[in-house]
Coordinates of C-alpha atoms in Angstrom, one line a residue:
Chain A
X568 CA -13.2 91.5 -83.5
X569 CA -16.6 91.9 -85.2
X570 CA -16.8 89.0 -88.3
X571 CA -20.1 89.5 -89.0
X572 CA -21.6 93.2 -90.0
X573 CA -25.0 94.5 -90.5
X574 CA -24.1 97.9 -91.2
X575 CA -27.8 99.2 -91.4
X576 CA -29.1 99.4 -87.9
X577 CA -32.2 100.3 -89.8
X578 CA -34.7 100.1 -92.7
X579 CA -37.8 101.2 -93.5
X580 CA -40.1 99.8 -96.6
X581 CA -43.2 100.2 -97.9
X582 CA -45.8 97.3 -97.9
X583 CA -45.5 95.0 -101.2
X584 CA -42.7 96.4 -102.0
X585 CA -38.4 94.5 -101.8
X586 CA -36.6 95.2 -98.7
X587 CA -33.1 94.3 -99.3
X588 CA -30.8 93.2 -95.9
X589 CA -27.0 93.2 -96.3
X590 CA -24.6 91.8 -94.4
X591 CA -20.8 91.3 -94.4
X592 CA -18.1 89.6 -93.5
X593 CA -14.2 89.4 -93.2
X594 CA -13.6 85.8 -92.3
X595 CA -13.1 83.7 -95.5
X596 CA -13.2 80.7 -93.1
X597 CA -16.8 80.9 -93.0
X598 CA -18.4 78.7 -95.1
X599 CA -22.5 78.5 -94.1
X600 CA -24.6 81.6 -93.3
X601 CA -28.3 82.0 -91.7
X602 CA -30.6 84.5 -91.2
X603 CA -32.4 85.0 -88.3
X604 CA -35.9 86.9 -87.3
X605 CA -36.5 88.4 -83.8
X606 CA -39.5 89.6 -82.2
X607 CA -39.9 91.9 -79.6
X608 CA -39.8 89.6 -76.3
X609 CA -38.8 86.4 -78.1
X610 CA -35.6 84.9 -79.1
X611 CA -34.2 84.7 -82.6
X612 CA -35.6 82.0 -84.9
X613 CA -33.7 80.6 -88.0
X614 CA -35.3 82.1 -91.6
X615 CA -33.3 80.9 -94.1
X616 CA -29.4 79.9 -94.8
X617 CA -27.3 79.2 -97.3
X618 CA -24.5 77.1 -97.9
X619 CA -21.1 78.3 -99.7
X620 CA -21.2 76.4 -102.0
X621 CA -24.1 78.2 -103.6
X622 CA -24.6 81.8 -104.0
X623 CA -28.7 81.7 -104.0
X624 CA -31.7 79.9 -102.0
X625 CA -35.0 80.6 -102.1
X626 CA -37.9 79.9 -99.7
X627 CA -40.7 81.6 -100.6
X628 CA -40.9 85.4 -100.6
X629 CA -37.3 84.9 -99.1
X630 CA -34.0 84.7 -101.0
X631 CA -30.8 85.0 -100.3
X632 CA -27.6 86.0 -101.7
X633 CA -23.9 85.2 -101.5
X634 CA -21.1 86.6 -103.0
X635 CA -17.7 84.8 -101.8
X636 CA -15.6 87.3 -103.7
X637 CA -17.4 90.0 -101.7
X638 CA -17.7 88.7 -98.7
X639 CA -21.3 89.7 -98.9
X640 CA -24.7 88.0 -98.2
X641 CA -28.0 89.4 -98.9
X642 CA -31.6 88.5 -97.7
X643 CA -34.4 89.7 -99.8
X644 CA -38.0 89.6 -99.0
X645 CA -40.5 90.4 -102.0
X646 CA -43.5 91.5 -101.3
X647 CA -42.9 92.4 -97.8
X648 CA -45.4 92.5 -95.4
X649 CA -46.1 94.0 -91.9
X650 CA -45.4 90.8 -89.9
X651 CA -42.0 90.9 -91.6
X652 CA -41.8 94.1 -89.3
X653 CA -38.6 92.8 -86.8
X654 CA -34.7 92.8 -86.2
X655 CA -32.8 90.6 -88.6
X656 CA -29.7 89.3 -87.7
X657 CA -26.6 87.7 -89.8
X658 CA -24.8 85.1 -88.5
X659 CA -21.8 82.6 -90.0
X660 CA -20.1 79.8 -89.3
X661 CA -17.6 77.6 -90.4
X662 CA -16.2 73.8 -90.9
X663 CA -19.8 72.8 -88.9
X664 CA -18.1 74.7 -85.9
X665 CA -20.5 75.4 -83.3
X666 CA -18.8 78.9 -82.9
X667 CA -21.5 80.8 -84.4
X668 CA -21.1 84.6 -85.8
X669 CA -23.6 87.0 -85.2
X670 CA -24.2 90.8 -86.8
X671 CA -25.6 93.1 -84.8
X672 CA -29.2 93.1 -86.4
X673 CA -31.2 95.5 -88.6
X674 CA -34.3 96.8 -87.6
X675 CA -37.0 96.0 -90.5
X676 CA -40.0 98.4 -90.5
X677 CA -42.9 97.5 -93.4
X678 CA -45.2 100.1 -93.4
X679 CA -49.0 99.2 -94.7
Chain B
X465 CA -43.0 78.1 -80.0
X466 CA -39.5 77.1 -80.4
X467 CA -39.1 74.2 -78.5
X468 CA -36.6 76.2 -75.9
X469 CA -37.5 77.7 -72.9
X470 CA -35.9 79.9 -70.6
X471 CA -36.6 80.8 -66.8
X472 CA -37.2 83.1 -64.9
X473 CA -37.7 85.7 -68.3
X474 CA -36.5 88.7 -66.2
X475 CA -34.1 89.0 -63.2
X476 CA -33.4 91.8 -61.2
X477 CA -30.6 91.3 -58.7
X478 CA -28.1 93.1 -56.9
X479 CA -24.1 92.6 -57.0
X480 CA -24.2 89.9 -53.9
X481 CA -26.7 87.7 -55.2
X482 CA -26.3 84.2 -56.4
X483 CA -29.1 83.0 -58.7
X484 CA -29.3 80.6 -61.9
X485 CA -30.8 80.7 -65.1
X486 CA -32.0 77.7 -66.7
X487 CA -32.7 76.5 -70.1
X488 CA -34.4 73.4 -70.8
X489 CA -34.5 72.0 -75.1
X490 CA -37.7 69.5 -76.6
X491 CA -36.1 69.1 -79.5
X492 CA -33.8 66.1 -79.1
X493 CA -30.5 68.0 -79.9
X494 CA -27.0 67.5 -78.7
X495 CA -25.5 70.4 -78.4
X496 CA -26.3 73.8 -76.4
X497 CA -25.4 77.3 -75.9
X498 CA -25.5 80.2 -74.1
X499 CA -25.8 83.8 -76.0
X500 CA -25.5 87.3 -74.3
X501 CA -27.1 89.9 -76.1
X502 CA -26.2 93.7 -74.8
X503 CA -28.1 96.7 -76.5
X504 CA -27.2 97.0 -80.2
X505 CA -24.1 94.9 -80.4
X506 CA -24.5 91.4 -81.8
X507 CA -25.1 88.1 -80.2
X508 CA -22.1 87.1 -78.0
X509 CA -21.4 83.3 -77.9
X510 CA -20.7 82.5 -74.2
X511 CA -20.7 78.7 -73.7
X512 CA -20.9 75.7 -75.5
X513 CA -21.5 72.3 -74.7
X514 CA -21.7 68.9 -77.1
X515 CA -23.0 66.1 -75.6
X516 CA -23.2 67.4 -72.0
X517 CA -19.2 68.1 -72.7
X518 CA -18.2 72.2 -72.3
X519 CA -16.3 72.8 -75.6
X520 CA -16.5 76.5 -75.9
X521 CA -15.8 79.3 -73.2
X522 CA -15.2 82.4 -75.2
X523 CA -13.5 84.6 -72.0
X524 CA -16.3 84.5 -69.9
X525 CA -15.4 86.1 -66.8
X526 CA -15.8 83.2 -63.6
X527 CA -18.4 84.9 -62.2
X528 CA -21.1 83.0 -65.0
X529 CA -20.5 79.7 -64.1
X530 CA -22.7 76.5 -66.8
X531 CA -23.8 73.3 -66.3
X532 CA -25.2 71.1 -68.3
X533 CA -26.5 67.9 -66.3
X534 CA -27.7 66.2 -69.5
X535 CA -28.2 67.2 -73.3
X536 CA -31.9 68.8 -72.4
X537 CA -31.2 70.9 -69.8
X538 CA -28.5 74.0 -69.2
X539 CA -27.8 76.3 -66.6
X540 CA -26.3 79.6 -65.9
X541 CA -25.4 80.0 -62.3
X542 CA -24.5 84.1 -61.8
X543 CA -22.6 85.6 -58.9
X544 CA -21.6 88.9 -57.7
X545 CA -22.6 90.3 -61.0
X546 CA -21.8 93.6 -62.2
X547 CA -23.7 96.3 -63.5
X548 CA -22.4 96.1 -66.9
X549 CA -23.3 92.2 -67.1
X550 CA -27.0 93.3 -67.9
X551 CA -28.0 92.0 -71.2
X552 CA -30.5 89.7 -72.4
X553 CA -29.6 86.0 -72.2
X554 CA -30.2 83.5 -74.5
X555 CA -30.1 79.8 -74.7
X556 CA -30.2 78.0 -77.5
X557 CA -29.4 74.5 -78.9
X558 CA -28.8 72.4 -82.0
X559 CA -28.3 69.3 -83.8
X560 CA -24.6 68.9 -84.7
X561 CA -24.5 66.2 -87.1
X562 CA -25.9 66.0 -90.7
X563 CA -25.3 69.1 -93.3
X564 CA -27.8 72.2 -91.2
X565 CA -26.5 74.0 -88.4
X566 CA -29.3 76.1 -87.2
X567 CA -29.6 76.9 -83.3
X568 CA -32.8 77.4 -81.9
X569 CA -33.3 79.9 -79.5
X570 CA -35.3 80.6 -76.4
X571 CA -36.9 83.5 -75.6
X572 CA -34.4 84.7 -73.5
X573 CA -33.9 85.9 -70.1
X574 CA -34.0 89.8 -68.9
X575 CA -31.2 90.2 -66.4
X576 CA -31.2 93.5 -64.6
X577 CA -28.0 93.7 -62.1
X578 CA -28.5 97.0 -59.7

């Protein structure tokens, strides 16, 4: 029973330009979301979140998106860069359960 | 650097053996976990422990066996693995109180079953 889904296993942008990551999911439970950045060899580390009772939060070149209606989150990164170059992962929670939901990743590729 | 580590970083071992991965946190948290991550499926939550206390076991067959021996340190004792338990393994832990829930992860651990 996948909650979480990152139906883009891939995506390829150009340097300075948006790359737009999308994620869903079908449990309405979920109430906080996170994005996570992986390198190869390393283990995931936390990017940004957001909590539902926003629908935007910005860190830098990073936002993201919720729509509750949708079920939908969205992390952009503008301008992109080569280091963004990794897999990007989705995850979910909810009530401050430690039962964490994870998508299966998409691959980022920023070419120069 | 995370603050997590993991050892060994890669295991090979056959179906017979018995070894342990451990996981060991700098960051003061509470609560840790144990992740297995198979080849393009997402992160599957394993284990869970608050406060040294197991309060998650999502199905986990009985041949991965935790222990947690205090809030900085977790382990993952393996036995008569099967092929199909070779994944990547992470660890991670967090701080469950206040209003942020991120995990931090280690790098992992590379665990070859032959």
């Amino acid at each position: 029973d996948q909650q979480v889904k990152q139906n883009s296993p891939s995506l390829s942008v150009q340097e300075g330009r948006i790359s737009i990551l999308n994620c869903d999911y079908t449990n309405s439970m979920f109430d906080y979301f996170l994005w996570y950045k992986k390198y190869p060899a390393e283990g995931p580390t936390f990017l940004i979140s957001i909590s539902s009772i926003k629908d935007k939060n910005e860190d830098g070149r990073f936002t993201v998106f919720l729509n509750k209606s949708a079920k939908h989150l969205s992390l952009h990164i503008v301008p992109s860069q080569p280091g963004d170059s990794a897999v990007y992962f989705c995850a979910a929670s909810a009530n401050n359960n430690n039962d964490m939901r994870f998508g299966a990743g998409t691959r980022l590729t920023v070419k120069p | 650097e995370t603050g997590v580590t993991q050892t060994p970083r890669h295991l090979v071992m056959g179906m017979t053996n018995k070894k342990s991965l451990k996981c060991e946190q700098h960051l003061g948290h509470n609560a840790m976990y144990w992740y297995k991550q198979s080849a393009k499926k997402p992160l599957e939550l394993m284990f869970v422990y608050n406060f040294k206390e197991q309060t998650e076991n999502n199905s986990v067959p009985s041949r991965f066996s935790p222990e947690c021996p205090n809030s900085s340190h977790l382990f993952l004792h393996l036995h008569t693995l099967q092929p199909e338990d070779s994944a990547l393994y992470l660890c991670a832990s967090s701080q469950t109180s206040g209003t942020s829930y991120e995990q931090y992860f280690g790098p992992g651990t590379r665990l070859t079953v032959t």
